[in-house]
């Protein structure tokens, strides 16, 4: 269970104001909201890439700031937004770096490390690609490599910052299905920032809508995602049609 | 695929090792008096003509070994610096790191000659302070390629001026410094090797510990943090190590530029940026390059000896311009 209490944070244009939230354990939570609403900032606060000015975050009833670096890296993995080019490592080498929190500067890989690396590649369907160079893979395959690396960290919590950006729709759906399976079969708590409201609604158990640094609302996706919400948060007039859990959003200006 | 990559790495390893051995051979053999391989082996065993023994064992051998270490240190320093600064154009000679070491070394030589044995330490501190200063000057939520180069070139100019200033003030003692300044191995003897060796060996051993952190840093700052790494500490340690290596090389070899730029760059193009291979292969390549260049520098215009730094600058500067151009195109 992850709980945030009265978070305040300000850095340039990125502001979080008096944010209190909880993320259910073992479920998939989607954080959505317009650009600049503070979704990525919130994720960085949870992962301690940024530190709040005041307020506190608790992971399993323990203050986030009290975790040691490596201890935290065994508890929580995160896929940051892809900005830099991938180095010239093979898939296997890249996934191996997921074991870093369990090693020191000189220690080599143990048998356990090797087994976990094999397992992580198998779970993400990368076994066939293990000797390929990461930067020679497609965007979707690269994301799978990063997920495998996170799995090799053997954490209970996985954070993802806009994992579907730059992917075509085929790879997007494949990725969301993979994440759903990871959550269901491995029981890993997933929290992700998403741009696509449809995916948030269809693949998440829990949805948080951010607006101007605050949680506008949260709850079960098909109760949260309404035509009213689109008007108030995204300032568009649109119709929502559900097919099962999957919503179609049709703007009125269209 | 993986096999092919490993084969390639080994191939390059053997090619570099072979060219290193050849460089040692021609370094010992070529010169005003040329020495045949039989005479060389005899001399190394302490047999044969005493003139050859003096030439090979007392004059050329220490110079060749110093060249090997200077080259290895410079190339390793460049390889690490390029990684830390995320900048393939970072070279201790271009961005003023060597000049920082040089200034402190000159001050030691001219003002405190009685502390000559501390020369490597002084050069290290000069190099380290300069690196930190460049990094701080270029820092603005991350240090960009261009800013580092600009700050570095400015520092290089300033440090050059300071060196000249010190030399003018102590012009009566300046003769010994001049040849050192242009980067030469002229007159380097067993004595110089002896006091450089501990620093060089320590630096090269420390490189082994730098491999894993340097590789993790390739994943990006945030990713390294998320793997439980203390990114600021790693970066500081790598900068320290890079300065230590540059300082060691500068204290004996003077201002030799471009080795730290050219060699790691070529190796990276050939085998990628994985430091497990990049670092050792760069050391081999740097060692061989400096010995080749030094041998060429002392034989090309016989009887006049060019400082090896000048020769390397003539080779390296066009290469640097070529890289700059290529980057702009990309």
XYZ file of C-alpha atoms in Angstrom:
584
model
C 0.000 0.000 0.000
C 1.290 3.428 -0.962
C -0.124 6.479 0.788
C 0.651 10.129 0.151
C -0.239 12.711 2.792
C -0.475 16.465 2.200
C 2.228 16.585 -0.454
C 3.542 19.973 -1.477
C 6.105 20.421 -4.203
C 7.185 23.279 -6.419
C 9.857 23.380 -9.088
C 9.526 25.910 -11.870
C 6.150 25.304 -13.490
C 5.661 21.924 -11.857
C 3.488 22.262 -8.793
C 1.833 19.740 -6.476
C -0.496 21.288 -3.926
C -1.753 19.590 -0.770
C -2.114 16.200 -2.421
C -3.364 13.248 -0.391
C -3.884 9.929 -2.120
C -3.662 6.200 -1.638
C -2.797 3.526 -4.147
C -4.384 0.110 -3.580
C -1.991 -2.795 -3.187
C -1.914 -5.467 -5.898
C -3.943 -3.369 -8.325
C -3.280 -1.304 -11.428
C -3.680 2.423 -10.922
C -3.767 4.856 -13.823
C -2.930 8.525 -13.327
C -4.366 10.768 -16.028
C -4.763 14.497 -16.528
C -3.904 17.302 -18.946
C -0.319 18.303 -19.739
C 1.274 20.079 -16.790
C -1.256 18.739 -14.283
C 1.517 17.166 -12.202
C 1.087 13.470 -13.077
C 4.724 12.813 -13.899
C 5.836 14.921 -10.950
C 3.681 12.805 -8.648
C 5.250 9.634 -10.019
C 8.737 11.055 -9.506
C 7.882 11.950 -5.921
C 6.711 8.387 -5.262
C 9.909 6.996 -6.776
C 12.029 9.556 -4.879
C 13.561 10.931 -8.074
C 12.189 14.182 -6.682
C 11.671 15.051 -3.039
C 8.575 16.819 -1.743
C 8.884 20.183 0.006
C 6.479 19.035 2.726
C 4.144 16.165 3.434
C 5.040 12.481 3.406
C 4.772 9.312 1.358
C 4.449 5.936 3.062
C 5.237 2.602 1.476
C 4.039 -0.361 3.551
C 3.556 2.013 6.518
C 7.137 3.232 6.346
C 8.261 6.733 5.396
C 9.671 6.695 1.866
C 12.593 8.895 2.908
C 13.707 6.341 5.505
C 14.479 3.686 2.871
C 18.093 3.134 1.887
C 18.811 3.523 -1.822
C 19.248 -0.142 -2.641
C 16.492 -1.168 -0.262
C 14.089 1.059 -2.168
C 15.324 -0.318 -5.496
C 14.384 -3.818 -4.290
C 10.921 -2.576 -3.373
C 10.083 -0.438 -6.359
C 11.066 -0.300 -10.034
C 10.241 2.428 -12.485
C 10.286 3.015 -16.225
C 11.118 6.664 -16.796
C 10.113 8.436 -19.965
C 12.450 7.460 -22.743
C 14.618 10.447 -23.584
C 18.185 9.312 -24.003
C 19.307 6.843 -26.625
C 19.776 3.312 -25.357
C 23.432 2.310 -24.938
C 24.876 -0.448 -27.110
C 24.048 -3.314 -24.771
C 22.414 -6.593 -25.701
C 18.973 -7.460 -24.350
C 20.494 -9.878 -21.856
C 23.088 -7.348 -20.661
C 20.415 -4.704 -20.254
C 18.101 -7.009 -18.279
C 21.083 -8.014 -16.105
C 21.367 -4.438 -14.856
C 18.064 -5.025 -13.085
C 20.083 -7.086 -10.594
C 22.215 -4.067 -9.644
C 20.391 -3.384 -6.334
C 21.478 -6.852 -5.188
C 25.148 -6.405 -6.100
C 28.114 -4.240 -5.176
C 30.896 -2.734 -7.297
C 32.854 -5.937 -7.801
C 30.429 -8.823 -7.238
C 29.617 -10.947 -10.258
C 26.323 -12.607 -11.077
C 25.195 -15.479 -8.857
C 23.230 -18.489 -10.117
C 20.149 -16.885 -8.620
C 20.792 -13.715 -10.612
C 21.087 -15.770 -13.811
C 17.835 -17.603 -13.111
C 15.992 -14.361 -12.430
C 17.366 -12.811 -15.627
C 16.188 -15.849 -17.637
C 12.804 -15.665 -15.954
C 12.393 -11.933 -16.611
C 13.203 -12.402 -20.304
C 10.781 -15.314 -20.546
C 7.947 -13.376 -18.900
C 8.352 -10.578 -21.436
C 8.870 -12.848 -24.445
C 12.448 -11.721 -25.051
C 14.266 -15.049 -24.828
C 14.610 -15.254 -28.613
C 16.038 -11.725 -28.752
C 18.521 -12.010 -25.881
C 21.634 -11.446 -28.007
C 20.235 -8.581 -30.065
C 21.457 -5.040 -29.421
C 18.761 -3.050 -27.644
C 18.967 -0.029 -29.937
C 18.389 -2.233 -32.975
C 14.965 -3.308 -31.642
C 11.571 -1.721 -32.331
C 10.087 0.727 -29.835
C 7.703 -1.899 -28.484
C 10.482 -4.420 -27.995
C 12.629 -1.800 -26.267
C 9.830 -1.128 -23.787
C 9.596 -4.853 -23.119
C 13.345 -4.910 -22.415
C 12.900 -2.140 -19.865
C 10.009 -3.990 -18.267
C 12.137 -7.149 -18.109
C 14.882 -5.124 -16.433
C 12.339 -3.876 -13.886
C 11.083 -7.442 -13.301
C 14.690 -8.552 -12.674
C 14.704 -6.059 -9.814
C 12.161 -8.381 -8.132
C 10.044 -5.578 -6.704
C 6.414 -5.532 -5.536
C 5.777 -2.168 -7.109
C 6.238 -1.054 -10.709
C 5.866 2.576 -11.785
C 5.640 3.615 -15.422
C 5.743 7.115 -16.864
C 3.791 7.211 -20.126
C 4.918 3.761 -21.294
C 2.914 3.868 -24.530
C 4.293 7.137 -25.894
C 5.998 6.764 -29.299
C 4.460 3.312 -29.832
C 2.044 2.399 -32.599
C -1.377 1.063 -31.601
C -0.358 -2.565 -32.056
C 2.559 -2.236 -29.662
C 0.475 -0.114 -27.287
C -2.164 -2.813 -26.880
C 0.498 -5.517 -26.594
C 2.242 -3.559 -23.853
C -0.942 -2.906 -21.861
C -1.838 -6.600 -22.075
C 1.642 -7.509 -20.802
C 1.299 -5.129 -17.863
C -2.131 -6.507 -17.032
C -0.742 -10.050 -17.037
C 2.222 -9.024 -14.851
C -0.210 -7.534 -12.364
C -2.540 -10.522 -12.363
C -0.020 -13.357 -12.385
C 2.822 -11.864 -10.350
C 0.699 -9.692 -8.058
C 2.847 -6.635 -8.719
C 1.240 -3.300 -7.856
C 1.344 -1.095 -10.932
C 1.034 2.677 -10.988
C 1.297 4.377 -14.349
C 0.903 7.782 -15.870
C -1.082 7.512 -19.081
C -2.083 9.968 -21.732
C -4.687 7.720 -23.327
C -7.870 7.809 -21.251
C -9.152 4.705 -23.052
C -6.275 2.566 -21.829
C -6.554 3.961 -18.313
C -10.219 3.026 -18.251
C -9.835 -0.376 -19.877
C -6.736 -1.709 -18.130
C -6.721 -0.077 -14.682
C -8.606 -1.025 -11.532
C -8.258 2.434 -10.127
C -7.977 5.810 -11.785
C -6.718 9.154 -10.526
C -7.436 12.352 -12.433
C -5.030 15.209 -11.834
C -5.693 18.862 -12.538
C -3.354 21.754 -11.709
C -1.346 19.842 -9.146
C -4.332 18.404 -7.331
C -6.257 15.160 -7.485
C -9.481 16.237 -9.153
C -11.152 12.910 -8.523
C -10.365 9.210 -8.213
C -12.136 5.874 -8.182
C -13.287 3.059 -10.463
C -12.544 4.082 -14.075
C -15.991 3.785 -15.627
C -17.468 5.812 -12.775
C -14.755 8.451 -12.947
C -14.524 8.867 -16.709
C -17.674 10.777 -17.610
C -18.651 13.401 -20.150
C -18.798 15.873 -17.271
C -15.187 15.091 -16.321
C -13.966 15.707 -19.860
C -15.634 19.103 -19.777
C -14.257 20.118 -16.383
C -10.721 18.719 -16.666
C -9.899 18.706 -20.362
C -12.352 21.453 -21.367
C -13.808 19.538 -24.289
C -17.359 18.597 -25.178
C -17.375 14.906 -26.002
C -19.524 11.824 -25.964
C -18.341 8.615 -24.278
C -19.569 5.237 -25.500
C -18.547 2.145 -23.549
C -18.038 -1.251 -25.139
C -17.582 -3.399 -22.049
C -14.901 -1.550 -20.093
C -13.433 0.098 -23.164
C -14.598 3.666 -23.757
C -14.710 5.500 -27.056
C -14.407 9.242 -26.769
C -15.956 11.230 -29.603
C -15.395 15.002 -29.469
C -18.383 17.203 -30.369
C -16.247 19.581 -32.496
C -15.452 16.695 -34.780
C 25.299 -12.378 -33.278
C 26.743 -12.333 -29.785
C 29.529 -14.668 -30.953
C 30.283 -12.275 -33.770
C 30.558 -9.372 -31.345
C 32.869 -11.316 -29.082
C 34.995 -12.379 -32.046
C 35.253 -8.759 -33.084
C 36.336 -7.705 -29.594
C 39.000 -10.388 -29.468
C 40.181 -9.538 -32.970
C 40.617 -5.911 -31.996
C 42.306 -6.946 -28.776
C 44.890 -9.036 -30.660
C 45.426 -6.342 -33.286
C 46.052 -3.750 -30.569
C 48.298 -6.060 -28.574
C 50.298 -6.881 -31.690
C 50.693 -3.215 -32.619
C 51.730 -2.506 -29.022
C 54.486 -5.111 -29.240
C 55.612 -3.701 -32.574
C 55.619 -0.208 -31.092
C 57.911 -1.380 -28.286
C 60.194 -3.012 -30.843
C 60.526 0.027 -33.065
C 60.750 2.279 -30.004
C 63.831 0.350 -28.900
C 65.268 -0.186 -32.345
C 64.786 3.067 -34.266
C 66.788 6.199 -33.648
C 70.078 7.910 -34.317
C 71.765 4.558 -33.826
C 69.595 1.799 -35.149
C 69.704 -1.450 -33.211
C 68.975 -4.841 -34.748
C 66.728 -7.339 -32.987
C 69.650 -9.578 -32.024
C 71.614 -6.674 -30.602
C 68.486 -5.572 -28.749
C 67.913 -8.951 -27.104
C 71.566 -9.175 -26.160
C 71.479 -5.694 -24.687
C 68.354 -6.461 -22.680
C 70.123 -9.506 -21.255
C 73.084 -7.338 -20.297
C 75.340 -8.810 -22.964
C 77.025 -7.536 -26.107
C 78.272 -4.080 -27.031
C 78.145 -1.669 -24.100
C 77.121 1.224 -26.320
C 74.025 -0.710 -27.374
C 73.354 -1.623 -23.753
C 73.405 2.042 -22.810
C 71.215 3.052 -25.734
C 68.629 0.304 -25.307
C 68.494 -0.226 -21.553
C 69.347 3.178 -20.133
C 67.951 5.515 -22.767
C 65.234 3.929 -24.866
C 63.645 1.303 -22.611
C 62.545 3.643 -19.782
C 61.313 6.113 -22.357
C 59.238 3.434 -24.107
C 57.757 2.135 -20.844
C 56.912 5.665 -19.723
C 55.293 6.232 -23.115
C 53.164 3.111 -22.641
C 51.937 4.225 -19.233
C 51.369 7.834 -20.291
C 49.325 6.650 -23.281
C 47.302 4.156 -21.257
C 46.530 6.744 -18.562
C 45.531 9.433 -21.050
C 43.276 7.104 -23.036
C 41.609 5.744 -19.891
C 41.174 9.280 -18.569
C 39.508 10.346 -21.811
C 37.250 7.286 -21.956
C 35.980 7.907 -18.425
C 35.639 11.667 -18.886
C 33.580 11.218 -22.052
C 31.207 8.930 -20.169
C 30.822 11.166 -17.120
C 30.262 14.295 -19.156
C 28.093 12.404 -21.639
C 30.211 14.071 -24.246
C 32.243 12.262 -26.881
C 34.373 15.363 -27.442
C 35.654 15.586 -23.887
C 39.416 15.193 -23.835
C 41.646 16.133 -20.914
C 43.869 18.111 -23.303
C 41.115 20.091 -24.992
C 38.904 21.108 -22.084
C 41.760 22.239 -19.875
C 42.021 19.311 -17.450
C 45.606 18.646 -18.487
C 46.331 22.365 -18.431
C 45.069 22.512 -14.837
C 47.452 19.708 -13.979
C 50.137 21.497 -15.963
C 49.729 24.787 -14.093
C 50.058 23.107 -10.712
C 53.015 21.099 -11.985
C 54.769 24.237 -13.275
C 54.178 26.016 -9.988
C 55.691 23.044 -8.202
C 58.673 22.907 -10.552
C 59.423 26.629 -10.552
C 58.401 27.869 -7.136
C 58.805 24.786 -4.946
C 61.475 22.731 -6.752
C 62.409 21.011 -3.480
C 59.018 19.234 -3.545
C 59.610 17.722 -6.999
C 58.560 14.263 -5.827
C 55.032 15.611 -5.231
C 54.667 16.548 -8.889
C 52.052 13.859 -9.698
C 50.014 14.838 -6.641
C 50.119 18.502 -7.597
C 49.203 17.699 -11.193
C 46.316 15.559 -9.965
C 44.904 18.349 -7.796
C 45.210 20.823 -10.639
C 43.448 18.463 -13.012
C 40.735 17.628 -10.479
C 39.966 21.225 -9.542
C 39.781 22.184 -13.205
C 37.354 19.345 -13.972
C 35.077 20.334 -11.106
C 35.199 23.956 -12.162
C 34.312 23.159 -15.783
C 31.477 20.963 -14.634
C 30.137 23.653 -12.300
C 30.451 26.379 -14.957
C 28.607 24.284 -17.537
C 25.945 23.078 -15.107
C 22.379 24.192 -15.607
C 20.058 21.307 -14.703
C 22.450 18.996 -16.494
C 25.587 19.901 -18.387
C 25.204 20.119 -22.142
C 27.830 19.061 -24.662
C 28.348 22.523 -26.040
C 28.571 24.218 -22.651
C 31.196 21.799 -21.399
C 33.338 22.339 -24.469
C 32.950 26.123 -24.277
C 33.663 26.291 -20.557
C 36.580 23.897 -21.059
C 38.130 25.837 -23.917
C 37.835 29.064 -21.903
C 39.472 27.376 -18.908
C 42.192 26.029 -21.171
C 42.956 29.537 -22.409
C 42.948 31.004 -18.903
C 45.196 28.270 -17.531
C 47.555 28.706 -20.488
C 47.812 32.407 -19.666
C 48.466 31.644 -16.003
C 51.201 29.199 -16.976
C 52.834 31.840 -19.158
C 52.520 34.337 -16.322
C 54.263 32.053 -13.861
C 56.989 31.334 -16.396
C 57.635 35.033 -17.020
C 57.878 35.689 -13.293
C 60.391 32.876 -12.872
C 62.091 33.278 -16.241
C 65.509 32.427 -14.816
C 64.461 28.822 -14.156
C 62.195 28.341 -17.113
C 64.463 26.282 -19.370
C 63.615 22.950 -17.734
C 59.917 23.611 -17.975
C 59.768 24.524 -21.643
C 60.402 21.105 -23.142
C 58.119 19.512 -20.573
C 55.357 21.950 -21.488
C 55.108 20.991 -25.135
C 54.646 17.388 -24.141
C 57.740 15.347 -24.622
C 59.334 12.202 -23.330
C 62.798 13.519 -24.156
C 65.323 12.579 -21.484
C 62.875 10.521 -19.436
C 64.802 7.929 -17.475
C 64.355 5.089 -14.987
C 64.227 7.747 -12.304
C 61.061 9.276 -13.817
C 59.522 5.860 -14.358
C 60.117 4.957 -10.731
C 58.114 7.840 -9.355
C 55.391 7.632 -11.924
C 54.881 3.889 -11.676
C 52.986 3.660 -8.361
C 50.520 6.335 -9.478
C 50.011 4.796 -12.908
C 49.520 1.276 -11.555
C 47.115 2.522 -8.897
C 45.139 4.445 -11.510
C 44.893 1.441 -13.800
C 43.788 -0.836 -10.951
C 41.144 1.701 -9.911
C 39.831 1.587 -13.479
C 38.727 -1.993 -12.830
C 36.423 -0.735 -10.088
C 35.122 2.007 -12.363
C 33.837 -0.337 -15.063
C 30.535 -1.327 -13.492
C 29.522 2.125 -12.193
C 30.494 3.714 -15.512
C 28.323 1.207 -17.362
C 25.346 1.830 -15.096
C 25.730 5.563 -15.728
C 25.271 4.846 -19.441
C 21.646 3.963 -18.664
C 21.014 7.603 -17.710
C 20.990 9.404 -14.362
C 17.403 8.606 -13.425
C 17.651 4.944 -14.375
C 20.856 4.608 -12.348
C 19.137 6.232 -9.351
C 16.192 3.865 -9.671
C 18.648 0.964 -9.491
C 19.695 2.197 -6.064
C 22.876 3.964 -7.148
C 24.234 7.156 -5.619
C 24.637 8.970 -8.919
C 26.317 12.097 -7.525
C 28.887 10.012 -5.667
C 29.625 7.815 -8.685
C 30.057 10.849 -10.886
C 32.424 12.491 -8.404
C 34.487 9.300 -8.070
C 34.756 8.915 -11.835
C 35.827 12.555 -12.208
C 38.412 12.010 -9.473
C 39.746 8.923 -11.223
C 39.857 10.623 -14.601
C 41.759 13.587 -13.136
C 44.106 11.241 -11.304
C 44.963 9.463 -14.542
C 45.376 12.715 -16.476
C 47.491 14.199 -13.669
C 49.742 11.144 -13.611
C 50.302 11.336 -17.342
C 50.859 15.098 -17.308
C 53.375 14.983 -14.459
C 55.778 12.892 -16.559
C 54.746 13.490 -20.145
C 53.769 17.137 -19.994
C 50.864 18.439 -22.023
C 50.115 15.660 -24.477
C 46.734 16.236 -26.053
C 44.289 14.292 -28.190
C 45.275 10.772 -27.091
C 42.340 10.793 -24.669
C 40.049 11.948 -27.453
C 41.119 9.954 -30.478
C 41.746 6.537 -28.964
C 38.539 5.964 -26.928
C 36.547 7.410 -29.805
C 37.965 4.972 -32.339
C 37.528 2.034 -29.962
C 33.948 3.067 -29.251
C 33.166 3.153 -32.956
C 34.578 -0.349 -33.311
C 33.152 -2.175 -30.279
C 30.561 0.085 -28.633
C 30.503 1.894 -25.323
C 30.528 -1.058 -22.896
C 33.306 -0.109 -20.467
C 34.269 -3.738 -19.822
C 35.879 -3.646 -23.268
C 36.187 0.058 -23.990
C 38.464 0.792 -21.046
C 41.092 -1.970 -21.447
C 41.186 -1.694 -25.233
C 41.545 2.095 -25.041
C 44.499 1.649 -22.687
C 46.199 -0.723 -25.130
C 45.530 1.618 -28.036
C 46.663 4.723 -26.147
C 49.863 3.030 -25.002
C 50.762 1.948 -28.524
C 49.866 5.327 -30.050
C 52.080 7.349 -27.713
C 55.082 5.070 -28.261
C 54.645 5.183 -32.052
C 54.234 8.952 -31.958
C 57.235 9.406 -29.679
C 59.432 7.231 -31.869
C 58.312 9.164 -34.937
C 58.833 12.480 -33.131
C 62.442 11.698 -32.276
C 63.413 10.178 -35.638
C 61.482 12.121 -38.309
C 63.634 15.269 -38.197
C 66.785 13.654 -36.908
C 68.926 15.119 -35.354
C 66.218 17.462 -34.027
C 63.718 15.869 -31.671
C 60.122 17.065 -31.838
C 58.152 16.915 -28.592
C 55.621 14.090 -29.002
C 52.815 16.438 -27.914
C 53.338 18.559 -31.006
C 53.209 15.560 -33.304
C 50.043 14.233 -31.638
C 48.421 17.652 -31.903
C 49.141 17.646 -35.646
C 47.412 14.269 -35.906
C 44.663 14.895 -33.377
C 43.464 18.398 -34.213
C 42.196 17.484 -37.704
C 40.513 14.444 -36.192
C 38.781 16.635 -33.610
C 37.558 19.013 -36.316
C 36.305 16.049 -38.307
C 34.320 14.820 -35.280
C 32.855 18.276 -34.675
C 31.772 18.461 -38.301
C 30.288 15.008 -38.280
C 28.298 15.778 -35.149
C 26.908 18.926 -36.675
C 25.765 17.009 -39.716
C 24.062 14.457 -37.472
